[in-house]
mmCIF file of C-alpha atoms in Angstrom:
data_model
loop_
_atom_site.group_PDB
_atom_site.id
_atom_site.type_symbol
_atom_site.label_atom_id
_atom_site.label_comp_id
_atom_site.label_asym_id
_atom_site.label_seq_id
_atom_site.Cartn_x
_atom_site.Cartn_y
_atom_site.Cartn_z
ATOM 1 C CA UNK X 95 10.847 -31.236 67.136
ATOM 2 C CA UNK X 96 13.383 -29.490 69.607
ATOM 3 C CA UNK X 97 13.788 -31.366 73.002
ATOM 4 C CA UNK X 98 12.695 -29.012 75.135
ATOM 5 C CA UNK X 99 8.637 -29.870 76.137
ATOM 6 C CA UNK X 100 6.260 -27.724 76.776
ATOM 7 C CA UNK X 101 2.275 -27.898 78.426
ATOM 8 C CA UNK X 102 -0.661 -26.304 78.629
ATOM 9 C CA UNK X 103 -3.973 -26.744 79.521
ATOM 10 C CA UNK X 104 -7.606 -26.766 77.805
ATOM 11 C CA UNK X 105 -11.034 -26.485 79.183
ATOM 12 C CA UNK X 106 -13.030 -28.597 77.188
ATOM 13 C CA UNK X 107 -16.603 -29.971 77.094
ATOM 14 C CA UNK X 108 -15.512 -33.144 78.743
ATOM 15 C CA UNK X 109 -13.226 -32.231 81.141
ATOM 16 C CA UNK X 110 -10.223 -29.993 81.682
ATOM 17 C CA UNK X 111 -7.248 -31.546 78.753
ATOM 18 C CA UNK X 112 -3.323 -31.131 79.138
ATOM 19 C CA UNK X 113 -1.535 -30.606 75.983
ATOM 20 C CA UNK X 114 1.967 -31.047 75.333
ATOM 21 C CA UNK X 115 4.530 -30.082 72.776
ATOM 22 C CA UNK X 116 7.443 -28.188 71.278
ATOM 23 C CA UNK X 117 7.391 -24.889 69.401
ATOM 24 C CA UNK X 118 6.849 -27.194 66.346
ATOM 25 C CA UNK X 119 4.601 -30.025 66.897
ATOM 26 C CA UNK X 120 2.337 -31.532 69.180
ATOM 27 C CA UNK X 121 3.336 -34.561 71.191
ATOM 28 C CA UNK X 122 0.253 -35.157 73.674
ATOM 29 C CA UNK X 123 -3.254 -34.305 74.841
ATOM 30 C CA UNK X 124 -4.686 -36.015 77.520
ATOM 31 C CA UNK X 125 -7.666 -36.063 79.793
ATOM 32 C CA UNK X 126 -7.940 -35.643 83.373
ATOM 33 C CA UNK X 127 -7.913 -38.525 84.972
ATOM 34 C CA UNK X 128 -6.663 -40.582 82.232
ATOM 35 C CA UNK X 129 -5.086 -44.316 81.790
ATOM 36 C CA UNK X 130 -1.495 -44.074 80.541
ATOM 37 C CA UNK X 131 -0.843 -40.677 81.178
ATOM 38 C CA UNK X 132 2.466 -41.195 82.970
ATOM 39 C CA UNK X 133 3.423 -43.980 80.553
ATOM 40 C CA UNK X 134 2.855 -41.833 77.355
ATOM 41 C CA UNK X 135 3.404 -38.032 78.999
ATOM 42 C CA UNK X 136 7.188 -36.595 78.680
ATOM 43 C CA UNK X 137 8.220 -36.627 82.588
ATOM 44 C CA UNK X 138 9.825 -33.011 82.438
ATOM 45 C CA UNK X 139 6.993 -30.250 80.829
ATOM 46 C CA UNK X 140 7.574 -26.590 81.315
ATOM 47 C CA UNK X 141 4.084 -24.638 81.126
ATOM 48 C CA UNK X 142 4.035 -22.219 78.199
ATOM 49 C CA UNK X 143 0.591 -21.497 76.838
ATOM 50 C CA UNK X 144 1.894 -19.542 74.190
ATOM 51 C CA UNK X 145 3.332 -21.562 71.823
ATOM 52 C CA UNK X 146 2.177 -21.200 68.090
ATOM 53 C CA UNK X 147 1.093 -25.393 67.805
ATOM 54 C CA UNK X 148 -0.623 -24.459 71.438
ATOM 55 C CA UNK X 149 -2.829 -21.874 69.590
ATOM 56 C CA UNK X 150 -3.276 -24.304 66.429
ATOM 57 C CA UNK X 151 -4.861 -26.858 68.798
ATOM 58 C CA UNK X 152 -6.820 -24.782 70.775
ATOM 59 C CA UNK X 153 -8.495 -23.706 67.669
ATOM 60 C CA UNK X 154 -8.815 -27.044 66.234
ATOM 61 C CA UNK X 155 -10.304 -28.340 69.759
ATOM 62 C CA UNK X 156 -12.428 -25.414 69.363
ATOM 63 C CA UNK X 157 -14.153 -26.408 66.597
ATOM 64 C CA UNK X 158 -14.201 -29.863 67.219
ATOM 65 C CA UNK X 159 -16.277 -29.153 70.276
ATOM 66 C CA UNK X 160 -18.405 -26.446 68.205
ATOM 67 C CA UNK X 161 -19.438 -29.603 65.657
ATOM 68 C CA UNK X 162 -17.128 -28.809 63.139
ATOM 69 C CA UNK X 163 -14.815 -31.612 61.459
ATOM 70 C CA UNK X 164 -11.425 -30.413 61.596
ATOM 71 C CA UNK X 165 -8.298 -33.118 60.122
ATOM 72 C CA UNK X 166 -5.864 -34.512 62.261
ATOM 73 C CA UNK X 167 -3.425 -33.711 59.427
ATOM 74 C CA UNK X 168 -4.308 -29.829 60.286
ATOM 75 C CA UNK X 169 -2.169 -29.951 62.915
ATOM 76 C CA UNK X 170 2.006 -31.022 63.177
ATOM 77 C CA UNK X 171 1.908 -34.498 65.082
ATOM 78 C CA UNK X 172 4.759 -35.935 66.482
ATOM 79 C CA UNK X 173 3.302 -38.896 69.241
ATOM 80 C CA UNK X 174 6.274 -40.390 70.469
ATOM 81 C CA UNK X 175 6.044 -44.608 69.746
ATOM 82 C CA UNK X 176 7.305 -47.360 68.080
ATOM 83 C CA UNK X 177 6.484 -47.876 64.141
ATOM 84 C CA UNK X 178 4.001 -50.603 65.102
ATOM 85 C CA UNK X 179 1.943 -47.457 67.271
ATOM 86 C CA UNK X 180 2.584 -45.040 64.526
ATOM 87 C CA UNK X 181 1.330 -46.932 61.500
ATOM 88 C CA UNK X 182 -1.868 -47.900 64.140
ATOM 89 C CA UNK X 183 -2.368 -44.384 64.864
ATOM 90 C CA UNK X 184 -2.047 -43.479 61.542
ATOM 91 C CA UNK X 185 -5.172 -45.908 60.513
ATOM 92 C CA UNK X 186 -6.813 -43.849 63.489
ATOM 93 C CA UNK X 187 -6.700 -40.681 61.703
ATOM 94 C CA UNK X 188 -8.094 -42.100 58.542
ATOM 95 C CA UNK X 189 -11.388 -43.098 60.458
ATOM 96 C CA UNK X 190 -14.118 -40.616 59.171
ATOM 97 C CA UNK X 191 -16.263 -38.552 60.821
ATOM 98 C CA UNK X 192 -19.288 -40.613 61.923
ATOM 99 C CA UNK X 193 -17.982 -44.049 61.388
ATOM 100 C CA UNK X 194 -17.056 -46.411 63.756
ATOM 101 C CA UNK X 195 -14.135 -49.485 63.235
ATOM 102 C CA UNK X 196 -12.930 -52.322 65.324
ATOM 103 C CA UNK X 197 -9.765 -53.662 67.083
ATOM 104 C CA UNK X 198 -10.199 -56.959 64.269
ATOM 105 C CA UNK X 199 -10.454 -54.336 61.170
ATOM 106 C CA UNK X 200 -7.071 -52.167 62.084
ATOM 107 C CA UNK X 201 -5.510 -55.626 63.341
ATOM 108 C CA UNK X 202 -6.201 -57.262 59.430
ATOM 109 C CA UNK X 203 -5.334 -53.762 58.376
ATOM 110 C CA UNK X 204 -2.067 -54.367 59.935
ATOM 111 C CA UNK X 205 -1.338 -57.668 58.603
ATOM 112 C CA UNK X 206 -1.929 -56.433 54.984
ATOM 113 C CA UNK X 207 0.887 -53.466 55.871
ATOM 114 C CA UNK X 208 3.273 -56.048 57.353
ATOM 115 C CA UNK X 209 2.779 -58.905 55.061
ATOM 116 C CA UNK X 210 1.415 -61.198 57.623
ATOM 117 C CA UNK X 211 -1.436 -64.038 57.268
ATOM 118 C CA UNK X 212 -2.534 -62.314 60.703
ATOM 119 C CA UNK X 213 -2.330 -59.761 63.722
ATOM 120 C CA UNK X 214 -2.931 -59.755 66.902
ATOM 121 C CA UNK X 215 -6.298 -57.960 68.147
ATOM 122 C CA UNK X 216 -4.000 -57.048 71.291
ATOM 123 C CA UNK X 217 -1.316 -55.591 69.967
ATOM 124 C CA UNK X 218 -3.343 -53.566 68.410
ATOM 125 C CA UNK X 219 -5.810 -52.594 71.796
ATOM 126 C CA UNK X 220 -2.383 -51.939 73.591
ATOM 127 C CA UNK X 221 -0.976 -49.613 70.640
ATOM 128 C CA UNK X 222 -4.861 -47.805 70.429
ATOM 129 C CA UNK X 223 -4.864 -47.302 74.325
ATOM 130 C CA UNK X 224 -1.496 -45.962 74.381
ATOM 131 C CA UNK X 225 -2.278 -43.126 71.713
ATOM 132 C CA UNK X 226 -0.261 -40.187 73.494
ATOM 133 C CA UNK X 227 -3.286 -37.455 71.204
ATOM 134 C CA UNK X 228 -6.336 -38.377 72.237
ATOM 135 C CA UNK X 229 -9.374 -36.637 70.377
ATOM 136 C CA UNK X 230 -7.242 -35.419 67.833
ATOM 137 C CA UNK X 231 -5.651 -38.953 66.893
ATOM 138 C CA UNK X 232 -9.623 -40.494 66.904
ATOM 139 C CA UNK X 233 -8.960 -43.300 68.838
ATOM 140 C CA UNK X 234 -12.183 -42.969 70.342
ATOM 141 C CA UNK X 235 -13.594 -44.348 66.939
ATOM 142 C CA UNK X 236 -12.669 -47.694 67.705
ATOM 143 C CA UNK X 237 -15.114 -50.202 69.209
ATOM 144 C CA UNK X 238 -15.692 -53.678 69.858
ATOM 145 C CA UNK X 239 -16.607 -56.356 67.294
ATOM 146 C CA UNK X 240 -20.090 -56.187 68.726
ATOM 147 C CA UNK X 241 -20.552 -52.674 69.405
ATOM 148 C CA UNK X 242 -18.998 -52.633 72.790
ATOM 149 C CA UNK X 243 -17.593 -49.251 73.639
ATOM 150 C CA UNK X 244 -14.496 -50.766 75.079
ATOM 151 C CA UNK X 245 -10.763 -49.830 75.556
ATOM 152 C CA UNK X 246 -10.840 -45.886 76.014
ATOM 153 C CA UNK X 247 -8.541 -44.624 78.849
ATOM 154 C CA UNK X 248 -9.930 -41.315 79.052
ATOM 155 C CA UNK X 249 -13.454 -43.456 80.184
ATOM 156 C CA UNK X 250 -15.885 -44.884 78.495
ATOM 157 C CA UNK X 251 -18.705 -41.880 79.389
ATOM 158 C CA UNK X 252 -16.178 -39.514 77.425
ATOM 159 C CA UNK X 253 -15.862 -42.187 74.631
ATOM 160 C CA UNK X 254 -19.910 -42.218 74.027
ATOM 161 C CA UNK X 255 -20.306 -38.241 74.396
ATOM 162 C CA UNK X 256 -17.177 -37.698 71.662
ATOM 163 C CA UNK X 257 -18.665 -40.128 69.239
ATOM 164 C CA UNK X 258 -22.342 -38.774 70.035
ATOM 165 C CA UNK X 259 -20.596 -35.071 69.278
ATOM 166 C CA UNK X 260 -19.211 -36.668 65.980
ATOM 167 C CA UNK X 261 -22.920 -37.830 64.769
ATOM 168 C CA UNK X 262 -22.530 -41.710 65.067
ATOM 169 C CA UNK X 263 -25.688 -43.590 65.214
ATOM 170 C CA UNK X 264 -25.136 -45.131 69.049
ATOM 171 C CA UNK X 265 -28.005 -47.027 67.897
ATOM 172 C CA UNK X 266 -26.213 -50.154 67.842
ATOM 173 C CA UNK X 267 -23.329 -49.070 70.195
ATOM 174 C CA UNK X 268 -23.597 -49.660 74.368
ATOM 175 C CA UNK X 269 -21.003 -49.172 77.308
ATOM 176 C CA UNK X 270 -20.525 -53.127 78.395
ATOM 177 C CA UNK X 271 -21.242 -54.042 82.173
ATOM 178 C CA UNK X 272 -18.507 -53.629 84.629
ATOM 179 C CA UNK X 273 -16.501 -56.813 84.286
ATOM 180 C CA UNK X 274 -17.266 -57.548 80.825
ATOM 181 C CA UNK X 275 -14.027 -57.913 78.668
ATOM 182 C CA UNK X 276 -13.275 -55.875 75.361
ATOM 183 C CA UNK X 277 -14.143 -57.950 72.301
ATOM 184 C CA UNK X 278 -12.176 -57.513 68.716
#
C-alpha cells in the first residue's frame, strides 16, 4: 500500500460509512458514530472518491446490503494491527454467512494457532472491537457465550439489523440490558 490515505464516504442502510484507503487496498470502514474510530482511523485522510478499491467496495457494500454474500477476500485488505489482530480478524472472515461464533471459540482458536493450553477471552474482545473494516471484516458475527449481542462499536441496534440482513436465526440471540457485561 502507498502511504498516502485516502476517504470517502458511503450511504448505507444503517447509517452513512467512511471508508479509507490507498489506490491499492482498503485500510478502514467505519460507522458514524462509532467506538474506536480515532484509535483505528489514519489521522491524515485526503477525500478522493475515485479510487479503483473505493469503487470495489462500494460495489461489494452494494450487494451486501441488496442480500447478496459477497467474500471479504473479494476485496485487497490491508487493516493496520498487530499479528495477534490480524490472525483474529482473519478467523472473522472465515465466519459464514448465517452463523454466529463466540469470543471463547476464536480465543481456543487462538491458542491452537499459538501453541498455548489457553487464551484470553479479552484479548480477543479488544482485538474484535478494534477491527479497523467493519462489515466487510464480519466482526459483527461474534456474540456472547449465551447469545448476548455484545461488544460491537458501531452499536448493538446495527449489530442485530446486519446479522438479521445476513439470515441468522435471532431466535436465540437478544441485545443484553444496559449494564449487563459481555460474556465469552
Amino acid at each position: 500500500m502507498d502511504g498516502t490515505m485516502h476517504s470517502t464516504r458511503y450511504a448505507s442502510p444503517i447509517g452513512p460509512l467512511l471508508l479509507a484507503g490507498s489506490g491499492d487496498c482498503l485500510a478502514g470502514l467505519w460507522m458514524e458514530g462509532q467506538k474506536h474510530f480515532r484509535e483505528t482511523a489514519p489521522a491524515d485522510m485526503t477525500r478522493k472518491d475515485d479510487l479503483p478499491v473505493f469503487a470495489a467496495a462500494r460495489d461489494w457494500l452494494d450487494r451486501y446490503f441488496a442480500g447478496g454474500k459477497p467474500a471479504p477476500s473479494e476485496l485487497p485488505l490491508a487493516p493496520a494491527g498487530s499479528a495477534f489482530r490480524k490472525e483474529v480478524w482473519e478467523i472473522l472472515c472465515g465466519i459464514p454467512y448465517g452463523q454466529v461464533t463466540t469470543y471463547g471459540m476464536i480465543a481456543a482458536t487462538m491458542a491452537v494457532r499459538m501453541n498455548r493450553e489457553g487464551m484470553s477471552c479479552q484479548a480477543v474482545g479488544g482485538a474484535v472491537a478494534h477491527n479497523p473494516i467493519a462489515i466487510i471484516i464480519p466482526c459483527h458475527r461474534v456474540v456472547g457465550t449465551d447469545g448476548g449481542l455484545t461488544g460491537y462499536a458501531g452499536g448493538l441496534e446495527r449489530k442485530a439489523r446486519l446479522l438479521e440482513l445476513e439470515g441468522v436465526d435471532m431466535g436465540r440471540l437478544y441485545i443484553p440490558a444496559k449494564g449487563q457485561g459481555p460474556s465469552a
